[in-house]
PDB file of C-alpha atoms in Angstrom:
ATOM      1  CA  MET A  10      -0.282  -0.179   0.193  1.00 33.00           C
ATOM      2  CA  GLN A  11       1.363   3.836  -0.936  1.00 36.00           C
ATOM      3  CA  GLU A  12       1.731   6.017   1.849  1.00 38.00           C
ATOM      4  CA  GLU A  13       0.295   9.122   2.247  1.00 38.00           C
ATOM      5  CA  SER A  14       2.157  11.297   3.745  1.00 39.00           C
ATOM      6  CA  GLU A  15       6.166  12.205   1.945  1.00 41.00           C
ATOM      7  CA  PRO A  16       8.492  10.502   4.682  1.00 43.00           C
ATOM      8  CA  LYS A  17      10.276  12.712   6.996  1.00 43.00           C
ATOM      9  CA  LEU A  18      14.265  12.806   7.896  1.00 44.00           C
ATOM     10  CA  ARG A  19      13.856  11.735  11.886  1.00 40.00           C
ATOM     11  CA  ASN A  20      14.361   8.225  12.865  1.00 46.00           C
ATOM     12  CA  PRO A  21      17.999   6.805  11.738  1.00 37.00           C
ATOM     13  CA  GLU A  22      16.309   2.783  11.052  1.00 37.00           C
ATOM     14  CA  MET A  23      14.729   4.873   8.635  1.00 44.00           C
ATOM     15  CA  GLU A  24      18.189   6.969   7.526  1.00 46.00           C
ATOM     16  CA  GLY A  25      21.361   4.371   7.156  1.00 49.00           C
ATOM     17  CA  SER A  26      22.401   1.268   7.293  1.00 49.00           C
ATOM     18  CA  ARG A  27      23.525   2.115  11.080  1.00 53.00           C
ATOM     19  CA  LYS A  28      22.879   4.731  13.923  1.00 56.00           C
ATOM     20  CA  PRO A  29      24.867   8.146  13.223  1.00 54.00           C
ATOM     21  CA  THR A  30      27.101   9.280  15.762  1.00 57.00           C
ATOM     22  CA  THR A  31      25.785  12.483  16.787  1.00 64.00           C
ATOM     23  CA  GLU A  32      22.049  12.712  17.940  1.00 66.00           C
ATOM     24  CA  PRO A  33      19.415  13.138  15.155  1.00 69.00           C
ATOM     25  CA  PRO A  34      18.406  16.762  15.473  1.00 72.00           C
ATOM     26  CA  SER A  35      14.945  18.040  18.397  1.00 67.00           C
ATOM     27  CA  THR A  36      13.093  19.364  14.868  1.00 72.00           C
ATOM     28  CA  ALA A  37      13.149  18.390  11.054  1.00 75.00           C
ATOM     29  CA  LEU A  38      14.216  21.779  10.308  1.00 76.00           C
ATOM     30  CA  ALA A  39      17.078  20.809  11.494  1.00 73.00           C
ATOM     31  CA  TYR A  40      18.385  19.571   8.376  1.00 78.00           C
ATOM     32  CA  GLN A  41      18.033  23.204   6.403  1.00 76.00           C
ATOM     33  CA  ASP A  42      21.191  24.333   8.425  1.00 76.00           C
ATOM     34  CA  PRO A  43      24.569  24.617   7.583  1.00 80.00           C
ATOM     35  CA  HIS A  44      25.567  25.417  11.322  1.00 82.00           C
ATOM     36  CA  TYR A  45      24.249  22.236  12.149  1.00 84.00           C
ATOM     37  CA  TRP A  46      25.728  20.382   9.194  1.00 84.00           C
ATOM     38  CA  ASN A  47      29.435  22.222  10.038  1.00 83.00           C
ATOM     39  CA  GLU A  48      28.229  21.633  13.740  1.00 87.00           C
ATOM     40  CA  ARG A  49      27.686  17.102  12.512  1.00 88.00           C
ATOM     41  CA  PHE A  50      30.839  17.179  10.260  1.00 86.00           C
ATOM     42  CA  SER A  51      33.091  18.000  12.870  1.00 89.00           C
ATOM     43  CA  LYS A  52      32.369  15.088  15.427  1.00 89.00           C
ATOM     44  CA  GLU A  53      31.115  13.011  12.948  1.00 90.00           C
ATOM     45  CA  GLU A  54      33.258  10.810  10.307  1.00 89.00           C
ATOM     46  CA  HIS A  55      31.148   8.433   8.703  1.00 91.00           C
ATOM     47  CA  TYR A  56      27.292   8.339   8.085  1.00 89.00           C
ATOM     48  CA  GLU A  57      25.290   6.961   4.502  1.00 93.00           C
ATOM     49  CA  TRP A  58      21.648   7.398   3.813  1.00 88.00           C
ATOM     50  CA  PHE A  59      19.385   6.005   2.416  1.00 88.00           C
ATOM     51  CA  LYS A  60      21.488   2.513   2.495  1.00 90.00           C
ATOM     52  CA  ASP A  61      26.128   1.981   1.918  1.00 92.00           C
ATOM     53  CA  TYR A  62      26.702   1.317  -2.113  1.00 95.00           C
ATOM     54  CA  SER A  63      26.449  -2.415  -1.770  1.00 94.00           C
ATOM     55  CA  HIS A  64      22.973  -1.978  -1.442  1.00 94.00           C
ATOM     56  CA  PHE A  65      22.498   0.192  -4.794  1.00 96.00           C
ATOM     57  CA  ARG A  66      25.869  -0.242  -6.797  1.00 96.00           C
ATOM     58  CA  HIS A  67      24.003  -2.912  -9.176  1.00 96.00           C
ATOM     59  CA  LEU A  68      22.180  -0.065 -10.018  1.00 97.00           C
ATOM     60  CA  ILE A  69      25.653   2.529 -10.122  1.00 97.00           C
ATOM     61  CA  GLN A  70      27.129   0.000 -12.881  1.00 97.00           C
ATOM     62  CA  ALA A  71      23.936  -0.383 -14.758  1.00 97.00           C
ATOM     63  CA  HIS A  72      24.207   3.489 -15.068  1.00 97.00           C
ATOM     64  CA  ILE A  73      27.627   4.687 -15.119  1.00 97.00           C
ATOM     65  CA  PRO A  74      30.030   3.950 -17.452  1.00 96.00           C
ATOM     66  CA  PRO A  75      33.858   4.012 -15.897  1.00 96.00           C
ATOM     67  CA  THR A  76      34.635   7.604 -18.347  1.00 96.00           C
ATOM     68  CA  SER A  77      32.020   8.820 -17.296  1.00 98.00           C
ATOM     69  CA  SER A  78      32.381  12.810 -15.222  1.00 98.00           C
ATOM     70  CA  VAL A  79      30.332  12.557 -12.354  1.00 98.00           C
ATOM     71  CA  LEU A  80      29.329  15.201 -10.555  1.00 98.00           C
ATOM     72  CA  GLU A  81      27.888  14.730  -7.012  1.00 98.00           C
ATOM     73  CA  LEU A  82      25.912  17.314  -4.661  1.00 98.00           C
ATOM     74  CA  GLY A  83      25.700  16.807  -1.074  1.00 96.00           C
ATOM     75  CA  CYS A  84      28.381  15.379  -0.766  1.00 96.00           C
ATOM     76  CA  GLY A  85      28.648  15.568   3.235  1.00 93.00           C
ATOM     77  CA  ASN A  86      30.621  12.339   5.114  1.00 95.00           C
ATOM     78  CA  SER A  87      29.441  10.001   2.728  1.00 96.00           C
ATOM     79  CA  GLN A  88      31.838   7.057   1.279  1.00 96.00           C
ATOM     80  CA  LEU A  89      29.772   7.325  -2.069  1.00 97.00           C
ATOM     81  CA  CYS A  90      32.697   8.687  -4.030  1.00 97.00           C
ATOM     82  CA  GLU A  91      35.589   6.487  -2.946  1.00 97.00           C
ATOM     83  CA  GLU A  92      33.243   3.769  -3.966  1.00 97.00           C
ATOM     84  CA  MET A  93      32.829   4.953  -7.178  1.00 98.00           C
ATOM     85  CA  TYR A  94      36.313   5.394  -7.419  1.00 97.00           C
ATOM     86  CA  ARG A  95      36.861   1.697  -6.654  1.00 97.00           C
ATOM     87  CA  ASP A  96      34.865   0.799  -9.180  1.00 97.00           C
ATOM     88  CA  GLY A  97      37.119   2.484 -12.119  1.00 97.00           C
ATOM     89  CA  ILE A  98      34.620   6.158 -11.861  1.00 97.00           C
ATOM     90  CA  THR A  99      37.343   8.798 -11.004  1.00 96.00           C
ATOM     91  CA  GLU A 100      36.330  11.488 -12.620  1.00 97.00           C
ATOM     92  CA  VAL A 101      34.391  12.705  -9.514  1.00 98.00           C
ATOM     93  CA  THR A 102      33.381  16.286  -8.850  1.00 98.00           C
ATOM     94  CA  CYS A 103      31.401  16.289  -5.238  1.00 98.00           C
ATOM     95  CA  THR A 104      30.233  19.752  -3.215  1.00 98.00           C
ATOM     96  CA  ASP A 105      29.026  20.696  -0.100  1.00 96.00           C
ATOM     97  CA  LEU A 106      27.796  23.577   1.128  1.00 94.00           C
ATOM     98  CA  SER A 107      29.437  22.503   4.600  1.00 94.00           C
ATOM     99  CA  ALA A 108      32.938  24.226   4.219  1.00 95.00           C
ATOM    100  CA  VAL A 109      33.493  20.911   7.068  1.00 96.00           C
ATOM    101  CA  ALA A 110      32.602  18.470   5.038  1.00 96.00           C
ATOM    102  CA  VAL A 111      34.106  19.704   1.603  1.00 97.00           C
ATOM    103  CA  GLU A 112      37.556  20.023   4.788  1.00 96.00           C
ATOM    104  CA  LYS A 113      37.542  16.418   6.147  1.00 96.00           C
ATOM    105  CA  MET A 114      36.651  14.467   2.666  1.00 97.00           C
ATOM    106  CA  GLN A 115      39.565  16.724   0.525  1.00 97.00           C
ATOM    107  CA  LYS A 116      42.143  15.749   3.820  1.00 96.00           C
ATOM    108  CA  ARG A 117      39.582  11.609   3.606  1.00 96.00           C
ATOM    109  CA  LEU A 118      40.523  11.479  -0.428  1.00 97.00           C
ATOM    110  CA  GLU A 119      44.305  12.290  -0.193  1.00 96.00           C
ATOM    111  CA  ALA A 120      45.215  10.574   3.347  1.00 96.00           C
ATOM    112  CA  LYS A 121      43.302   7.323   1.226  1.00 95.00           C
ATOM    113  CA  GLY A 122      45.640   8.376  -2.441  1.00 95.00           C
ATOM    114  CA  TYR A 123      42.667   9.281  -4.455  1.00 95.00           C
ATOM    115  CA  LYS A 124      43.706  12.484  -5.509  1.00 91.00           C
ATOM    116  CA  GLU A 125      42.125  12.608  -9.344  1.00 95.00           C
ATOM    117  CA  ILE A 126      38.178  13.655  -7.083  1.00 97.00           C
ATOM    118  CA  LYS A 127      37.750  16.859  -6.203  1.00 97.00           C
ATOM    119  CA  VAL A 128      35.878  18.187  -3.635  1.00 98.00           C
ATOM    120  CA  LEU A 129      34.506  22.223  -3.279  1.00 97.00           C
ATOM    121  CA  GLU A 130      32.321  24.017  -1.402  1.00 97.00           C
ATOM    122  CA  ALA A 131      29.768  24.937  -3.779  1.00 97.00           C
ATOM    123  CA  ASP A 132      25.506  25.506  -3.210  1.00 95.00           C
ATOM    124  CA  MET A 133      23.720  23.277  -5.090  1.00 95.00           C
ATOM    125  CA  LEU A 134      20.129  26.059  -6.056  1.00 96.00           C
ATOM    126  CA  ASP A 135      23.426  27.810  -6.934  1.00 96.00           C
ATOM    127  CA  LEU A 136      25.858  25.428  -9.142  1.00 97.00           C
ATOM    128  CA  PRO A 137      29.618  27.206  -9.757  1.00 97.00           C
ATOM    129  CA  PHE A 138      29.940  24.942 -13.250  1.00 97.00           C
ATOM    130  CA  ASN A 139      29.789  25.798 -16.914  1.00 96.00           C
ATOM    131  CA  ASP A 140      26.696  24.646 -18.803  1.00 97.00           C
ATOM    132  CA  GLU A 141      27.072  20.578 -20.812  1.00 97.00           C
ATOM    133  CA  CYS A 142      29.722  19.617 -18.360  1.00 96.00           C
ATOM    134  CA  PHE A 143      28.834  16.905 -16.520  1.00 98.00           C
ATOM    135  CA  ASP A 144      27.607  13.665 -18.680  1.00 98.00           C
ATOM    136  CA  VAL A 145      26.240  13.124 -14.357  1.00 98.00           C
ATOM    137  CA  VAL A 146      24.976  14.336 -11.736  1.00 98.00           C
ATOM    138  CA  ILE A 147      24.091  12.167  -8.554  1.00 98.00           C
ATOM    139  CA  GLU A 148      22.979  12.836  -4.424  1.00 98.00           C
ATOM    140  CA  LYS A 149      21.815  10.958  -1.686  1.00 96.00           C
ATOM    141  CA  GLY A 150      19.140  12.471   0.668  1.00 93.00           C
ATOM    142  CA  THR A 151      20.339  16.000  -0.016  1.00 94.00           C
ATOM    143  CA  MET A 152      17.495  17.552  -2.110  1.00 95.00           C
ATOM    144  CA  ASP A 153      15.088  14.789  -0.144  1.00 94.00           C
ATOM    145  CA  VAL A 154      16.368  17.768   2.717  1.00 92.00           C
ATOM    146  CA  LEU A 155      14.089  20.314   1.106  1.00 93.00           C
ATOM    147  CA  PHE A 156      11.572  19.235   1.134  1.00 92.00           C
ATOM    148  CA  VAL A 157      10.974  18.373   5.362  1.00 88.00           C
ATOM    149  CA  ASN A 158       9.116  21.647   5.508  1.00 86.00           C
ATOM    150  CA  SER A 159       6.895  21.250   2.560  1.00 88.00           C
ATOM    151  CA  GLY A 160       3.893  20.990   3.833  1.00 87.00           C
ATOM    152  CA  ASP A 161       1.275  18.870   2.602  1.00 90.00           C
ATOM    153  CA  PRO A 162       2.692  16.623   0.410  1.00 87.00           C
ATOM    154  CA  TRP A 163       0.309  16.604  -2.785  1.00 90.00           C
ATOM    155  CA  ASN A 164       0.604  20.147  -2.975  1.00 92.00           C
ATOM    156  CA  PRO A 165       4.139  21.054  -1.623  1.00 93.00           C
ATOM    157  CA  ARG A 166       4.603  24.958  -0.573  1.00 93.00           C
ATOM    158  CA  PRO A 167       5.642  27.213  -2.894  1.00 95.00           C
ATOM    159  CA  GLU A 168       8.636  27.619  -1.559  1.00 94.00           C
ATOM    160  CA  THR A 169       9.508  24.502  -1.529  1.00 94.00           C
ATOM    161  CA  VAL A 170       8.940  24.049  -5.105  1.00 95.00           C
ATOM    162  CA  ALA A 171      11.226  27.017  -5.748  1.00 95.00           C
ATOM    163  CA  GLN A 172      13.781  25.666  -4.242  1.00 95.00           C
ATOM    164  CA  VAL A 173      13.521  21.773  -6.130  1.00 96.00           C
ATOM    165  CA  LYS A 174      13.072  23.999  -9.671  1.00 96.00           C
ATOM    166  CA  ALA A 175      16.412  26.362  -9.435  1.00 96.00           C
ATOM    167  CA  MET A 176      18.175  22.207  -7.658  1.00 97.00           C
ATOM    168  CA  LEU A 177      16.508  20.760 -10.206  1.00 98.00           C
ATOM    169  CA  GLU A 178      16.932  23.428 -13.617  1.00 97.00           C
ATOM    170  CA  GLY A 179      20.584  23.524 -11.860  1.00 98.00           C
ATOM    171  CA  VAL A 180      21.181  20.356 -12.849  1.00 98.00           C
ATOM    172  CA  HIS A 181      19.430  19.847 -16.281  1.00 98.00           C
ATOM    173  CA  ARG A 182      21.355  22.350 -17.355  1.00 97.00           C
ATOM    174  CA  VAL A 183      25.087  21.412 -16.013  1.00 98.00           C
ATOM    175  CA  LEU A 184      24.772  17.986 -17.864  1.00 98.00           C
ATOM    176  CA  LYS A 185      25.625  17.006 -20.668  1.00 97.00           C
ATOM    177  CA  LEU A 186      22.820  16.203 -23.770  1.00 95.00           C
ATOM    178  CA  ASP A 187      21.906  13.264 -23.228  1.00 95.00           C
ATOM    179  CA  GLY A 188      23.720  12.634 -19.469  1.00 97.00           C
ATOM    180  CA  ILE A 189      21.748  11.421 -16.411  1.00 98.00           C
ATOM    181  CA  PHE A 190      20.518  13.033 -13.401  1.00 98.00           C
ATOM    182  CA  ILE A 191      20.554   9.922 -10.823  1.00 98.00           C
ATOM    183  CA  SER A 192      18.255  11.021  -7.402  1.00 98.00           C
ATOM    184  CA  ILE A 193      18.564   8.795  -4.384  1.00 97.00           C
ATOM    185  CA  SER A 194      15.058   8.750  -1.955  1.00 95.00           C
ATOM    186  CA  PHE A 195      12.631   8.262   0.070  1.00 90.00           C
ATOM    187  CA  GLY A 196      10.730  10.644  -2.359  1.00 93.00           C
ATOM    188  CA  GLN A 197       7.899   7.812  -4.573  1.00 94.00           C
ATOM    189  CA  PRO A 198       6.564   8.518  -7.564  1.00 95.00           C
ATOM    190  CA  HIS A 199       3.297  10.475  -7.244  1.00 94.00           C
ATOM    191  CA  PHE A 200       5.187  13.151  -5.654  1.00 94.00           C
ATOM    192  CA  ARG A 201       8.547  13.092  -7.245  1.00 95.00           C
ATOM    193  CA  ARG A 202       7.163  13.735 -10.845  1.00 94.00           C
ATOM    194  CA  PRO A 203       5.408  16.490 -11.533  1.00 94.00           C
ATOM    195  CA  LEU A 204       8.268  18.076 -10.633  1.00 95.00           C
ATOM    196  CA  PHE A 205       9.914  15.622 -12.371  1.00 96.00           C
ATOM    197  CA  ASP A 206       8.023  16.810 -15.447  1.00 94.00           C
ATOM    198  CA  ALA A 207       8.136  20.516 -15.878  1.00 93.00           C
ATOM    199  CA  PRO A 208       8.090  21.751 -19.018  1.00 92.00           C
ATOM    200  CA  ASN A 209      11.280  23.295 -18.998  1.00 90.00           C
ATOM    201  CA  PHE A 210      12.571  20.055 -19.188  1.00 95.00           C
ATOM    202  CA  THR A 211      13.848  18.043 -21.975  1.00 94.00           C
ATOM    203  CA  TRP A 212      14.570  14.954 -19.900  1.00 96.00           C
ATOM    204  CA  SER A 213      12.485  11.346 -19.666  1.00 95.00           C
ATOM    205  CA  VAL A 214      12.013   9.307 -16.118  1.00 96.00           C
ATOM    206  CA  GLU A 215      12.166   6.375 -14.837  1.00 96.00           C
ATOM    207  CA  TRP A 216      13.330   4.451 -11.365  1.00 96.00           C
ATOM    208  CA  SER A 217      13.980   1.419  -8.695  1.00 95.00           C
ATOM    209  CA  THR A 218      13.667   0.769  -5.938  1.00 95.00           C
ATOM    210  CA  PHE A 219      16.387  -1.230  -3.625  1.00 93.00           C
ATOM    211  CA  GLY A 220      15.987  -1.956   0.561  1.00 86.00           C
ATOM    212  CA  ASP A 221      15.271  -4.711   2.559  1.00 82.00           C
ATOM    213  CA  GLY A 222      11.916  -4.130   3.820  1.00 77.00           C
ATOM    214  CA  PHE A 223      11.390  -0.390   3.444  1.00 81.00           C
ATOM    215  CA  HIS A 224      12.302   0.819   0.224  1.00 88.00           C
ATOM    216  CA  TYR A 225      14.438   3.698  -1.237  1.00 94.00           C
ATOM    217  CA  PHE A 226      13.925   4.762  -4.845  1.00 96.00           C
ATOM    218  CA  PHE A 227      16.704   5.210  -7.354  1.00 97.00           C
ATOM    219  CA  TYR A 228      15.635   7.796  -9.555  1.00 98.00           C
ATOM    220  CA  VAL A 229      17.510   8.067 -14.096  1.00 98.00           C
ATOM    221  CA  LEU A 230      16.878  11.264 -15.424  1.00 98.00           C
ATOM    222  CA  ARG A 231      18.032  11.288 -18.579  1.00 97.00           C
ATOM    223  CA  LYS A 232      18.439  14.676 -21.245  1.00 97.00           C
ATOM    224  CA  ALA A 233      17.239  14.934 -24.037  1.00 90.00           C
ATOM    225  CA  SER A 234      19.680  15.239 -26.868  1.00 72.00           C
ATOM    226  CA  THR A 235      18.669  18.565 -28.717  1.00 57.00           C
ATOM    227  CA  GLY A 236      21.932  18.527 -31.802  1.00 43.00           C
ATOM    228  CA  ILE A 237      23.750  21.924 -29.141  1.00 42.00           C
ATOM    229  CA  PHE A 238      27.604  21.434 -28.627  1.00 38.00           C
ATOM    230  CA  ALA A 239      28.228  21.152 -25.169  1.00 41.00           C
ATOM    231  CA  LEU A 240      31.039  23.368 -23.236  1.00 43.00           C
ATOM    232  CA  ASN A 241      33.926  22.194 -20.928  1.00 44.00           C
ATOM    233  CA  CYS A 242      33.006  22.782 -17.237  1.00 58.00           C
ATOM    234  CA  VAL A 243      35.449  25.496 -15.644  1.00 46.00           C
ATOM    235  CA  LEU A 244      36.462  24.749 -12.176  1.00 49.00           C
TER     236      LEU A 244
END
């Protein structure tokens, strides 16, 4: 039976494959506060939202060729970029709004010798990249943060819709023609499709599920080719 409300990022047992090393905030609104993340990342070395890589590795391998240029949004302290790197996907750029997360990720990757992976401080609502410069954009739980104060899931607050559209417009812009956006999410298709299907986007939408007991959604949005030449990325 389908749920009738948007799940919230409140229950650690539903958020990841193990309990976080820091206490969840008293209100879900904290997930939209950069100070919360800076404080959390200063104490926490690693946490995986929505299961770890092993649960959806087969989906990554099916959609991301090793030669792809990949942008990860909201890397936090996840090991997603490292796991992709070990699978041969080495042209990866990670971004996060938290300066603490970026600094710690840079040090962690350098210590492991993963020097090809770039880590930048950036806002997913205002991506600092040229048009059409990535083959893949991926996020895991990052977009879900925008929904923590969305109100009625069937009719989200205008502020939520505006933020989600700003994120999706940026993703669509930086994707190369025939590039894909992968969104790993709590959000069910009947809530996400109205946003993904906005008329200014040229992508097709499909999804798979993974997880045991509670299912997570693995969305694949492929940007349609229009015959326009791609630009190089400027980092």
